[in-house]
């Protein structure tokens, strides 16, 4: 049993840590002892998780995935294995839509805030407190992960992401990956008005994606 091998079988372990332990292929006591500093993504662990999402009964694993600590999710989605794991989660026909619908709220409400800075046109350092999604948008694999969510999300999901990303639009536009997300997510239109963004979304988004895919 994999939970037993990772020492998170309850009791005395914590089954909620299963996905985090699986991704890093280390026992529970390592994370409990060293905290977030001990978390990393092993390619073999990521591949096992991808395969588990394709099993006929992956709901417990999918729930554990959404229960990952915000800092761990950030590390995963910024990792080269992150987009593949996320794509497997979103595309699995065995994971219920209600569970997939929890992904955007989990990311949007994450409290893992960071400080992003850039140099303004007048040479002064411009600093903005930016959230989880903006951090992902400004990285190679994180932006790919956001694109997967965008392409599989509902209008409400996409609007929720745009609302947060718009707070850091200037920062995103000065970053190569961030500027691509800014364009792809229509932040310019959202900045003019929500209604203009909604019209742009309906004109550019595939009708298939307006169905409750997750």
Coordinates of C-alpha atoms in Angstrom, one line a residue:
X1 CA 0.0 0.0 0.0
X2 CA 1.5 3.3 -1.1
X3 CA 0.2 5.2 1.9
X4 CA 1.8 2.7 4.2
X5 CA 5.1 3.0 2.3
X6 CA 5.1 6.7 2.7
X7 CA 4.1 6.5 6.4
X8 CA 0.9 8.5 6.0
X9 CA -1.6 5.7 6.6
X10 CA -4.0 6.8 9.3
X11 CA -3.5 6.4 12.2
X12 CA -0.9 7.6 13.1
X13 CA -0.1 9.3 9.8
X14 CA -2.0 12.0 7.9
X15 CA -3.6 10.7 4.6
X16 CA -4.0 14.4 3.5
X17 CA -0.3 14.5 2.9
X18 CA -0.3 11.6 0.5
X19 CA 0.0 13.5 -2.8
X20 CA 2.8 15.8 -1.4
X21 CA 4.7 12.7 -0.2
X22 CA 4.1 10.9 -3.4
X23 CA 5.4 13.7 -5.5
X24 CA 8.6 14.0 -3.5
X25 CA 8.9 10.2 -2.8
X26 CA 9.7 10.7 0.8
X27 CA 8.1 9.5 4.1
X28 CA 5.8 11.8 6.2
X29 CA 8.3 12.3 8.9
X30 CA 10.6 14.2 6.5
X31 CA 8.0 16.9 5.7
X32 CA 6.9 17.1 9.3
X33 CA 10.5 17.5 10.5
X34 CA 11.8 19.9 7.8
X35 CA 8.7 21.6 6.6
X36 CA 8.3 23.1 3.1
X37 CA 12.1 23.1 2.6
X38 CA 12.0 19.4 2.3
X39 CA 9.4 19.4 -0.5
X40 CA 10.5 18.9 -4.1
X41 CA 9.1 17.1 -7.2
X42 CA 10.5 13.8 -8.3
X43 CA 9.8 12.9 -11.9
X44 CA 8.9 9.4 -11.0
X45 CA 6.5 10.6 -8.3
X46 CA 4.8 12.9 -10.7
X47 CA 4.4 10.1 -13.2
X48 CA 2.8 7.8 -10.6
X49 CA 0.4 10.6 -9.7
X50 CA -0.5 11.1 -13.4
X51 CA -1.2 7.4 -13.7
X52 CA -3.3 7.4 -10.6
X53 CA -5.5 10.2 -12.0
X54 CA -6.4 7.8 -14.8
X55 CA -7.6 5.0 -12.4
X56 CA -11.3 4.3 -12.2
X57 CA -11.5 5.5 -8.6
X58 CA -9.0 8.4 -8.2
X59 CA -11.3 10.7 -6.1
X60 CA -9.4 10.4 -2.8
X61 CA -6.2 11.2 -4.6
X62 CA -7.8 14.1 -6.5
X63 CA -9.1 15.5 -3.2
X64 CA -5.7 15.2 -1.6
X65 CA -4.2 17.0 -4.6
X66 CA -6.5 20.0 -3.9
X67 CA -5.5 19.9 -0.2
X68 CA -1.8 20.4 -0.9
X69 CA -0.3 23.3 1.0
X70 CA -0.2 26.5 -1.2
X71 CA 3.6 26.6 -1.1
X72 CA 3.8 23.0 -2.3
X73 CA 1.3 23.6 -5.1
X74 CA 3.3 26.6 -6.2
X75 CA 6.5 24.5 -6.4
X76 CA 4.7 21.8 -8.3
X77 CA 3.1 24.1 -10.9
X78 CA 6.4 25.9 -11.4
X79 CA 8.1 22.6 -12.0
X80 CA 8.7 21.0 -15.4
X81 CA 6.4 18.2 -14.3
X82 CA 3.6 20.5 -13.2
X83 CA 1.8 21.1 -16.4
X84 CA 1.6 17.3 -17.1
X85 CA 0.2 16.6 -13.6
X86 CA -2.3 19.4 -14.0
X87 CA -3.4 18.3 -17.4
X88 CA -3.9 14.7 -16.2
X89 CA -6.1 16.0 -13.4
X90 CA -8.2 18.2 -15.6
X91 CA -8.5 15.6 -18.4
X92 CA -9.3 12.6 -16.3
X93 CA -12.8 11.2 -17.0
X94 CA -12.8 9.5 -13.6
X95 CA -12.5 12.7 -11.5
X96 CA -15.9 14.3 -10.8
X97 CA -16.6 17.7 -12.2
X98 CA -17.3 19.1 -8.7
X99 CA -13.8 18.1 -7.6
X100 CA -12.2 19.8 -10.6
X101 CA -14.3 22.9 -10.0
X102 CA -12.3 23.3 -6.7
X103 CA -9.1 24.0 -8.5
X104 CA -9.4 27.7 -9.4
X105 CA -10.8 28.6 -5.9
X106 CA -7.9 26.7 -4.3
X107 CA -5.4 28.7 -6.3
X108 CA -7.2 32.0 -6.1
X109 CA -7.7 31.9 -2.3
X110 CA -4.2 30.7 -1.5
X111 CA -2.5 32.8 1.0
X112 CA 1.0 32.2 -0.4
X113 CA 1.7 35.9 -1.3
X114 CA 5.0 37.0 -2.6
X115 CA 6.5 40.3 -3.6
X116 CA 7.2 40.9 -7.2
X117 CA 9.2 44.0 -8.3
X118 CA 10.1 45.6 -11.5
X119 CA 11.7 48.8 -12.7
X120 CA 9.3 51.6 -13.7
X121 CA 9.9 53.9 -16.6
X122 CA 11.3 56.6 -14.3
X123 CA 13.9 54.2 -13.0
X124 CA 12.3 53.7 -9.6
X125 CA 11.6 50.2 -8.3
X126 CA 7.9 49.5 -8.4
X127 CA 6.8 46.9 -5.9
X128 CA 3.4 45.2 -5.7
X129 CA 2.1 42.5 -3.4
X130 CA 1.1 39.8 -5.9
X131 CA -0.8 36.6 -5.4
X132 CA -0.5 33.0 -6.3
X133 CA -1.7 33.3 -9.9
X134 CA 0.6 36.2 -10.8
X135 CA 3.6 34.2 -9.5
X136 CA 2.6 31.3 -11.7
X137 CA 2.0 33.6 -14.7
X138 CA 5.6 34.9 -14.6
X139 CA 7.3 31.5 -14.9
X140 CA 7.7 29.2 -17.8
X141 CA 5.9 26.1 -16.4
X142 CA 3.6 28.1 -14.2
X143 CA 2.2 30.0 -17.2
X144 CA 1.7 26.8 -19.1
X145 CA -0.2 25.4 -16.1
X146 CA -2.4 28.5 -16.1
X147 CA -3.0 28.1 -19.8
X148 CA -4.3 24.5 -19.2
X149 CA -6.7 25.8 -16.6
X150 CA -7.9 28.6 -18.9
X151 CA -8.5 26.2 -21.8
X152 CA -10.5 23.8 -19.7
X153 CA -12.3 26.4 -17.5
X154 CA -15.7 27.9 -17.5
X155 CA -16.4 31.6 -17.9
X156 CA -16.6 32.0 -14.2
X157 CA -13.3 30.3 -13.7
X158 CA -11.6 32.4 -16.3
X159 CA -13.1 35.6 -14.8
X160 CA -11.9 34.7 -11.3
X161 CA -8.3 34.3 -12.6
X162 CA -8.5 37.6 -14.6
X163 CA -9.8 39.5 -11.6
X164 CA -6.7 38.6 -9.6
X165 CA -4.2 38.8 -12.4
X166 CA -5.4 42.3 -13.3
X167 CA -4.1 43.6 -10.0
X168 CA -0.6 42.8 -11.3
X169 CA -1.0 43.6 -15.0
X170 CA 1.9 46.0 -15.1
X171 CA 4.2 43.4 -13.5
X172 CA 3.0 40.8 -16.0
X173 CA 3.5 43.0 -19.0
X174 CA 7.2 43.4 -18.1
X175 CA 7.8 39.7 -18.0
X176 CA 8.0 37.5 -21.1
X177 CA 5.7 34.7 -19.8
X178 CA 3.5 37.1 -17.9
X179 CA 2.9 39.3 -20.9
X180 CA 1.8 36.2 -22.9
X181 CA -0.7 35.4 -20.2
X182 CA -1.9 39.0 -20.1
X183 CA -2.7 38.9 -23.8
X184 CA -4.2 35.4 -23.8
X185 CA -6.4 36.2 -20.8
X186 CA -7.5 39.5 -22.2
X187 CA -6.4 41.7 -19.3
X188 CA -6.4 44.8 -21.6
X189 CA -10.1 44.3 -22.2
X190 CA -10.8 43.6 -18.5
X191 CA -9.1 46.9 -17.6
X192 CA -11.5 48.8 -19.9
X193 CA -14.6 47.1 -18.5
X194 CA -15.8 43.7 -17.3
X195 CA -18.5 43.8 -20.0
X196 CA -15.9 44.4 -22.7
X197 CA -13.9 41.4 -21.4
X198 CA -17.0 39.2 -21.4
X199 CA -17.7 40.1 -25.0
X200 CA -14.1 39.5 -26.0
X201 CA -14.2 36.1 -24.1
X202 CA -17.3 35.0 -26.0
X203 CA -15.8 36.0 -29.3
X204 CA -12.4 34.3 -28.8
X205 CA -13.2 31.3 -26.5
X206 CA -14.2 28.0 -28.0
X207 CA -17.9 27.3 -27.3
X208 CA -16.9 23.9 -26.0
X209 CA -15.1 25.5 -23.1
X210 CA -18.2 27.3 -21.9
X211 CA -19.6 23.9 -20.9
X212 CA -18.9 22.9 -17.3
X213 CA -15.9 20.8 -18.2
X214 CA -14.7 21.0 -14.6

